[in-house]
Amino acid sequence: MGFWMDKLRGELVDIIEWIDDSKHTLTWRFPRYQNEIKNGAELIVRPGQMALFVHRGQVADVFEPGHYQLTTDNLPILATLQGWKHGFNSPFRSEVYFVNTTQITDLKWGTPNPIMLRDPEFGPIRLRAFGNYSLKANDPRILVKELVGTDSEFHSNEINELLRSIIISSFADLLGESKYAALDLASKYTEISLELKKLVNERIDDEYGLEVPQMLIVNISLPESVEKALDTRTSMGVIGDMNQFQQYQMGQAMLSAAENPAGGGAADGMGLGMGFAMANRMMQPGGAGAPGPMSPPPPPPAAWHIAANGQSQGPFALEVISDGIAKGQITANTQVWSAGMSGWLPAGQVPQLAALFQAATPPPPPPAS
């Protein structure tokens, strides 16, 4: 009894329509018993839909949004395919596919692996990107023929992987051809999004009967190591004068040491050392914090060695040698040597010491007896 009731209901139902609440269904096949449609049946195609009649695997008539009564007058291709010369008898067989032509929004795309890019400033770098896009069927014939086939329902997630691959491939081609600098990408999101949408649509409209009305780039990111290097570079630019910044840091460290008596001698020593360093900077030409060329360190004083009793004594500073000459402890015949001399020489023959003998005061005479 159930079988005959289903057959009778399939032949008598004369309204063909589709009400979709899923928001992500691209096509839906109207279910009928043995695909039989009553002569004069009503077809309701709502806004954002199109209806396709398919006969034996061949797309026949296509209906825009509207309310139709199915007769041979509005089914010319189907009538030709079935060989109706003088109208047709009820029921007739045909598959009816409804196609959603509204935009399916909030679809995601992103790069699963970084895209290599030769940047004019950083050299070879890797980029990641992600964003959103919308999808719309613009040619139901191609869509049903190339993607839907015999599926009773076809959803956007069934083609999402394919579209993401096309978007990522197009994005890589676009970056490679445009040669945008990595630091300029953030200011060109809108421009790149429009170019990417155009390139993706060129690759899918004739191929799959689909259209991408909206394409948005949410973010293009650099590798973490490059971002840290850029942060450091930005911080240095914000700091500006490094001398002033170091003075500020030393002052802060001294204040911290003063506020922490528990630091003891180590804290006092650190504060004293920083104080001397700061004083040294402040005494430089130009005043405190004035950057200027650092003066070279003074040359080390000459160190003199004296030969006495067959042994080398010293090194002695020039002041010690001068005092020894004045006291008569060092004579013009005393053998001396200093760095840079080829060998030992009498002190009176060394230009640096000869003048000291001329100015030396002779020892006082012995006291009168």
Short mmCIF file of C-alpha atoms in Angstrom, two decimals:
data_model
loop_
_atom_site.label_atom_id
_atom_site.label_comp_id
_atom_site.label_asym_id
_atom_site.label_seq_id
_atom_site.Cartn_x
_atom_site.Cartn_y
_atom_site.Cartn_z
CA MET A 1 0.00 0.00 0.00
CA GLY A 2 2.86 2.40 0.88
CA PHE A 3 4.56 1.88 -2.49
CA TRP A 4 1.42 2.72 -4.49
CA MET A 5 0.67 5.74 -2.28
CA ASP A 6 4.19 7.09 -2.87
CA LYS A 7 3.80 6.55 -6.60
CA LEU A 8 0.39 8.23 -6.67
CA ARG A 9 1.65 11.16 -4.53
CA GLY A 10 4.66 11.60 -6.84
CA GLU A 11 2.40 11.86 -9.87
CA LEU A 12 -0.15 14.17 -8.27
CA VAL A 13 2.12 16.67 -6.53
CA ASP A 14 2.27 19.55 -8.96
CA ILE A 15 4.38 22.19 -7.17
CA ILE A 16 8.17 22.18 -7.66
CA GLU A 17 10.09 24.51 -5.33
CA TRP A 18 13.10 24.73 -3.01
CA ILE A 19 13.29 26.43 0.37
CA ASP A 20 16.87 26.44 1.69
CA ASP A 21 17.98 27.49 5.17
CA SER A 22 21.53 26.11 5.08
CA LYS A 23 23.14 29.19 3.44
CA HIS A 24 25.98 27.00 2.09
CA THR A 25 24.15 24.76 -0.40
CA LEU A 26 25.03 25.48 -4.02
CA THR A 27 22.70 23.02 -5.76
CA TRP A 28 19.77 20.79 -4.73
CA ARG A 29 17.95 18.17 -6.80
CA PHE A 30 14.17 18.12 -6.45
CA PRO A 31 13.13 14.62 -5.28
CA ARG A 32 10.36 13.01 -7.38
CA TYR A 33 9.22 9.42 -7.77
CA GLN A 34 11.10 8.17 -10.86
CA ASN A 35 11.62 11.86 -11.75
CA GLU A 36 8.04 12.09 -13.00
CA ILE A 37 6.53 15.57 -13.28
CA LYS A 38 2.83 16.26 -13.79
CA ASN A 39 1.73 18.05 -16.96
CA GLY A 40 0.99 21.68 -16.06
CA ALA A 41 2.85 21.47 -12.78
CA GLU A 42 3.83 24.75 -11.12
CA LEU A 43 7.47 25.71 -10.84
CA ILE A 44 8.42 28.33 -8.24
CA VAL A 45 11.91 29.79 -8.53
CA ARG A 46 12.59 32.22 -5.71
CA PRO A 47 14.96 35.21 -5.80
CA GLY A 48 18.56 34.03 -5.62
CA GLN A 49 17.73 30.75 -7.37
CA MET A 50 17.74 29.23 -10.83
CA ALA A 51 16.14 25.94 -11.92
CA LEU A 52 17.64 23.55 -14.48
CA PHE A 53 15.85 20.65 -16.18
CA VAL A 54 18.20 17.79 -17.00
CA HIS A 55 17.10 15.01 -19.35
CA ARG A 56 19.28 11.92 -19.66
CA GLY A 57 22.41 13.75 -18.56
CA GLN A 58 21.86 16.75 -20.80
CA VAL A 59 20.96 20.20 -19.46
CA ALA A 60 17.73 21.31 -21.14
CA ASP A 61 15.75 24.37 -20.04
CA VAL A 62 16.88 26.94 -17.46
CA PHE A 63 14.45 29.11 -15.48
CA GLU A 64 15.17 32.46 -13.83
CA PRO A 65 13.32 33.54 -10.64
CA GLY A 66 9.56 33.51 -11.22
CA HIS A 67 6.34 31.43 -11.13
CA TYR A 68 5.82 29.07 -14.10
CA GLN A 69 3.29 26.50 -15.30
CA LEU A 70 5.20 23.76 -17.07
CA THR A 71 3.99 23.18 -20.61
CA THR A 72 5.64 22.53 -23.95
CA ASP A 73 5.63 26.30 -24.52
CA ASN A 74 8.12 26.99 -21.73
CA LEU A 75 9.99 23.68 -22.05
CA PRO A 76 11.08 23.93 -25.70
CA ILE A 77 14.43 22.16 -25.33
CA LEU A 78 12.98 19.38 -23.18
CA ALA A 79 10.10 18.96 -25.65
CA THR A 80 12.59 18.59 -28.48
CA LEU A 81 14.69 16.10 -26.55
CA GLN A 82 11.64 13.95 -25.70
CA GLY A 83 10.15 14.25 -29.18
CA TRP A 84 6.85 15.89 -28.24
CA LYS A 85 5.19 17.00 -31.45
CA HIS A 86 1.74 17.85 -30.18
CA GLY A 87 2.28 18.48 -26.48
CA PHE A 88 3.05 15.86 -23.86
CA ASN A 89 1.09 13.60 -21.62
CA SER A 90 1.40 13.55 -17.85
CA PRO A 91 3.64 12.54 -16.27
CA PHE A 92 6.99 13.26 -17.96
CA ARG A 93 10.42 12.46 -16.63
CA SER A 94 13.13 15.01 -15.95
CA GLU A 95 15.55 15.89 -13.19
CA VAL A 96 15.14 19.36 -11.73
CA TYR A 97 18.17 21.05 -10.12
CA PHE A 98 17.85 24.24 -8.13
CA VAL A 99 21.00 26.39 -8.09
CA ASN A 100 21.66 28.94 -5.36
CA THR A 101 22.87 32.17 -7.03
CA THR A 102 23.25 34.22 -3.84
CA GLN A 103 26.64 34.94 -2.33
CA ILE A 104 27.97 32.40 0.15
CA THR A 105 29.95 34.57 2.52
CA ASP A 106 32.58 34.20 5.23
CA LEU A 107 34.60 31.50 3.51
CA LYS A 108 38.20 31.24 4.70
CA TRP A 109 41.49 30.92 2.87
CA GLY A 110 45.07 30.82 4.07
CA THR A 111 48.56 29.61 3.22
CA PRO A 112 49.25 26.24 4.87
CA ASN A 113 52.96 26.68 4.07
CA PRO A 114 54.99 29.89 3.75
CA ILE A 115 55.41 31.47 0.32
CA MET A 116 58.98 32.28 -0.68
CA LEU A 117 59.55 35.85 -1.84
CA ARG A 118 62.70 37.71 -2.89
CA ASP A 119 62.48 41.02 -1.07
CA PRO A 120 64.57 43.98 -2.34
CA GLU A 121 65.58 44.91 1.24
CA PHE A 122 65.70 41.65 3.22
CA GLY A 123 66.54 39.21 0.44
CA PRO A 124 64.76 35.80 0.37
CA ILE A 125 62.01 35.70 3.00
CA ARG A 126 58.90 33.61 3.71
CA LEU A 127 55.40 35.05 3.96
CA ARG A 128 52.12 33.71 5.30
CA ALA A 129 48.70 35.17 4.54
CA PHE A 130 45.03 34.52 5.26
CA GLY A 131 41.70 36.15 4.56
CA ASN A 132 38.04 35.74 3.63
CA TYR A 133 36.15 35.41 0.37
CA SER A 134 32.61 34.93 -0.91
CA LEU A 135 31.39 32.52 -3.56
CA LYS A 136 28.56 32.69 -6.08
CA ALA A 137 27.30 30.53 -8.96
CA ASN A 138 27.23 32.63 -12.13
CA ASP A 139 26.74 29.88 -14.76
CA PRO A 140 24.49 27.04 -13.50
CA ARG A 141 24.99 24.98 -16.68
CA ILE A 142 28.78 24.76 -16.23
CA LEU A 143 28.43 24.24 -12.47
CA VAL A 144 26.06 21.28 -12.83
CA LYS A 145 28.06 19.79 -15.67
CA GLU A 146 31.57 20.18 -14.20
CA LEU A 147 31.07 19.81 -10.46
CA VAL A 148 27.64 18.60 -9.40
CA GLY A 149 27.13 15.59 -11.63
CA THR A 150 24.53 13.32 -10.05
CA ASP A 151 24.82 14.63 -6.48
CA SER A 152 21.48 15.33 -4.89
CA GLU A 153 23.08 18.19 -2.91
CA PHE A 154 26.30 20.08 -3.51
CA HIS A 155 27.73 22.30 -0.75
CA SER A 156 30.40 24.98 -0.78
CA ASN A 157 32.68 22.92 1.50
CA GLU A 158 32.95 20.32 -1.26
CA ILE A 159 34.80 22.83 -3.43
CA ASN A 160 36.39 24.92 -0.70
CA GLU A 161 39.68 23.01 -0.81
CA LEU A 162 39.92 23.45 -4.57
CA LEU A 163 39.18 27.17 -4.34
CA ARG A 164 41.70 27.67 -1.54
CA SER A 165 44.36 26.02 -3.68
CA ILE A 166 43.50 28.29 -6.61
CA ILE A 167 43.57 31.38 -4.35
CA ILE A 168 46.93 30.48 -2.81
CA SER A 169 48.45 29.70 -6.19
CA SER A 170 47.14 33.00 -7.59
CA PHE A 171 48.43 34.87 -4.52
CA ALA A 172 51.92 33.42 -4.96
CA ASP A 173 51.94 34.32 -8.67
CA LEU A 174 50.73 37.84 -7.88
CA LEU A 175 53.43 38.50 -5.28
CA GLY A 176 56.12 37.09 -7.53
CA GLU A 177 55.12 39.29 -10.46
CA SER A 178 54.40 42.48 -8.52
CA LYS A 179 57.67 42.40 -6.50
CA TYR A 180 56.17 44.36 -3.62
CA ALA A 181 58.57 45.10 -0.77
CA ALA A 182 57.64 43.25 2.42
CA LEU A 183 57.38 46.47 4.42
CA ASP A 184 54.96 47.94 1.84
CA LEU A 185 52.50 45.03 1.85
CA ALA A 186 50.44 46.33 4.78
CA SER A 187 49.62 49.52 2.87
CA LYS A 188 48.56 47.59 -0.24
CA TYR A 189 46.03 45.09 1.15
CA THR A 190 43.15 46.64 -0.80
CA GLU A 191 45.12 46.81 -4.04
CA ILE A 192 46.39 43.24 -3.70
CA SER A 193 42.89 41.98 -2.80
CA LEU A 194 41.39 43.47 -5.97
CA GLU A 195 44.15 42.05 -8.16
CA LEU A 196 43.84 38.65 -6.47
CA LYS A 197 40.06 38.58 -6.98
CA LYS A 198 40.49 39.37 -10.66
CA LEU A 199 43.09 36.66 -11.12
CA VAL A 200 41.03 34.01 -9.26
CA ASN A 201 37.88 34.80 -11.25
CA GLU A 202 39.77 34.42 -14.50
CA ARG A 203 40.69 30.90 -13.44
CA ILE A 204 37.27 29.67 -12.23
CA ASP A 205 34.47 31.40 -14.16
CA ASP A 206 34.69 29.47 -17.42
CA GLU A 207 36.06 26.38 -15.73
CA TYR A 208 33.52 25.82 -12.94
CA GLY A 209 30.73 28.35 -13.49
CA LEU A 210 31.59 30.13 -10.25
CA GLU A 211 32.45 33.69 -9.27
CA VAL A 212 34.27 35.22 -6.31
CA PRO A 213 32.49 38.58 -5.70
CA GLN A 214 34.57 39.46 -2.62
CA MET A 215 38.19 38.71 -1.80
CA LEU A 216 39.77 40.11 1.36
CA ILE A 217 43.30 39.86 2.73
CA VAL A 218 43.16 40.01 6.52
CA ASN A 219 46.87 39.62 7.25
CA ILE A 220 50.23 39.03 5.60
CA SER A 221 52.85 38.07 8.17
CA LEU A 222 56.62 37.65 8.20
CA PRO A 223 58.48 34.85 10.01
CA GLU A 224 58.80 35.35 13.77
CA SER A 225 62.58 35.85 13.58
CA VAL A 226 62.20 38.61 10.98
CA GLU A 227 59.45 40.28 13.03
CA LYS A 228 61.73 40.31 16.11
CA ALA A 229 64.54 41.85 14.06
CA LEU A 230 62.15 44.52 12.78
CA ASP A 231 60.98 45.21 16.35
CA THR A 232 64.60 45.69 17.43
CA ARG A 233 65.24 47.97 14.49
CA THR A 234 62.13 49.99 15.30
CA SER A 235 63.12 50.25 18.96
CA MET A 236 66.53 51.61 18.01
CA GLY A 237 64.85 54.18 15.78
CA VAL A 238 62.57 55.25 18.62
CA ILE A 239 65.48 55.52 21.08
CA GLY A 240 67.36 57.86 18.76
CA ASP A 241 70.59 59.09 20.44
CA MET A 242 72.23 56.02 21.98
CA ASN A 243 74.55 58.15 24.18
CA GLN A 244 71.61 59.86 25.83
CA PHE A 245 69.82 56.53 26.23
CA GLN A 246 72.86 54.97 27.92
CA GLN A 247 73.12 57.95 30.27
CA TYR A 248 69.46 57.52 31.13
CA GLN A 249 69.97 53.81 31.81
CA MET A 250 72.98 54.49 34.03
CA GLY A 251 71.03 57.10 35.97
CA GLN A 252 68.14 54.68 36.46
CA ALA A 253 70.54 51.96 37.64
CA MET A 254 72.12 54.35 40.13
CA LEU A 255 68.70 55.28 41.50
CA SER A 256 67.78 51.62 41.81
CA ALA A 257 71.04 50.88 43.63
CA ALA A 258 70.46 53.80 46.01
CA GLU A 259 66.94 52.58 46.78
CA ASN A 260 68.22 49.07 47.54
CA PRO A 261 70.56 49.27 50.55
CA ALA A 262 70.65 45.48 50.72
CA GLY A 263 72.89 45.54 47.67
CA GLY A 264 75.88 46.32 49.93
CA GLY A 265 79.32 46.97 48.58
CA ALA A 266 78.56 45.47 45.19
CA ALA A 267 75.73 47.93 44.64
CA ASP A 268 77.95 50.81 45.86
CA GLY A 269 80.72 49.76 43.52
CA MET A 270 78.34 49.48 40.58
CA GLY A 271 76.90 52.90 41.33
CA LEU A 272 80.37 54.43 41.69
CA GLY A 273 81.52 52.89 38.44
CA MET A 274 78.45 54.14 36.60
CA GLY A 275 78.92 57.55 38.17
CA PHE A 276 82.47 57.77 36.85
CA ALA A 277 81.31 56.59 33.44
CA MET A 278 78.57 59.21 33.38
CA ALA A 279 80.99 61.92 34.56
CA ASN A 280 83.38 60.93 31.82
CA ARG A 281 80.62 61.31 29.22
CA MET A 282 79.53 64.64 30.64
CA MET A 283 83.10 65.98 30.53
CA GLN A 284 83.35 65.29 26.82
CA PRO A 285 83.35 68.35 24.52
CA GLY A 286 79.86 69.65 23.89
CA GLY A 287 78.48 69.10 27.38
CA ALA A 288 76.34 66.34 28.79
CA GLY A 289 74.89 64.03 26.25
CA ALA A 290 76.49 65.83 23.31
CA PRO A 291 77.66 63.18 20.87
CA GLY A 292 81.14 63.67 19.49
CA PRO A 293 84.13 61.74 18.26
CA MET A 294 85.87 59.80 21.01
CA SER A 295 89.51 60.89 21.65
CA PRO A 296 92.08 58.08 21.37
CA PRO A 297 93.65 56.85 24.61
CA PRO A 298 97.05 58.41 25.50
CA PRO A 299 100.15 56.38 24.63
CA PRO A 300 101.63 54.38 27.49
CA PRO A 301 104.62 56.08 29.24
CA ALA A 302 108.10 54.88 28.36
CA ALA A 303 109.48 52.26 30.74
CA TRP A 304 113.25 52.21 31.28
CA HIS A 305 115.49 49.35 32.35
CA ILE A 306 118.89 49.87 34.03
CA ALA A 307 121.84 47.47 33.96
CA ALA A 308 123.46 47.23 37.39
CA ASN A 309 125.97 44.59 38.52
CA GLY A 310 125.20 42.49 35.46
CA GLN A 311 121.47 42.45 36.15
CA SER A 312 118.48 44.31 34.63
CA GLN A 313 116.49 46.44 37.00
CA GLY A 314 113.14 48.08 36.23
CA PRO A 315 111.08 49.03 34.46
CA PHE A 316 111.22 52.59 35.83
CA ALA A 317 109.15 55.59 34.78
CA LEU A 318 110.92 58.60 33.35
CA GLU A 319 110.33 60.49 36.61
CA VAL A 320 112.24 57.81 38.55
CA ILE A 321 115.12 57.94 36.05
CA SER A 322 115.22 61.75 36.31
CA ASP A 323 115.31 61.58 40.10
CA GLY A 324 118.12 59.00 39.96
CA ILE A 325 120.15 61.25 37.66
CA ALA A 326 119.61 64.22 39.93
CA LYS A 327 120.83 62.20 42.92
CA GLY A 328 123.85 60.89 41.02
CA GLN A 329 122.65 57.31 41.23
CA ILE A 330 122.47 57.14 37.43
CA THR A 331 125.38 58.51 35.39
CA ALA A 332 125.84 59.15 31.66
CA ASN A 333 127.68 55.82 31.43
CA THR A 334 124.90 53.80 33.04
CA GLN A 335 123.58 51.27 30.53
CA VAL A 336 119.82 51.72 29.86
CA TRP A 337 117.23 50.16 27.56
CA SER A 338 113.60 50.88 26.62
CA ALA A 339 111.11 49.41 24.17
CA GLY A 340 111.97 50.45 20.63
CA MET A 341 115.75 50.52 21.19
CA SER A 342 117.93 48.05 19.31
CA GLY A 343 120.10 47.36 22.36
CA TRP A 344 121.59 48.71 25.59
CA LEU A 345 123.20 52.17 25.40
CA PRO A 346 124.86 54.54 27.86
CA ALA A 347 122.23 56.86 29.27
CA GLY A 348 124.12 59.94 28.03
CA GLN A 349 123.75 58.72 24.42
CA VAL A 350 119.97 58.29 24.60
CA PRO A 351 118.28 61.46 23.25
CA GLN A 352 115.38 61.22 25.71
CA LEU A 353 117.79 61.11 28.69
CA ALA A 354 120.75 63.22 27.51
CA ALA A 355 119.02 66.51 28.35
CA LEU A 356 118.49 65.34 31.92
CA PHE A 357 122.23 65.14 32.51
CA GLN A 358 122.73 68.71 31.34
CA ALA A 359 120.11 70.03 33.72
CA ALA A 360 121.10 67.80 36.61
CA THR A 361 122.38 69.56 39.71
CA PRO A 362 125.78 68.22 40.80
CA PRO A 363 125.98 66.66 44.25
CA PRO A 364 126.93 69.12 47.02
CA PRO A 365 130.59 69.24 48.16
CA PRO A 366 131.52 67.44 51.33
CA PRO A 367 131.37 69.51 54.50
CA ALA A 368 134.48 71.41 55.48
CA SER A 369 136.56 69.68 58.10
#
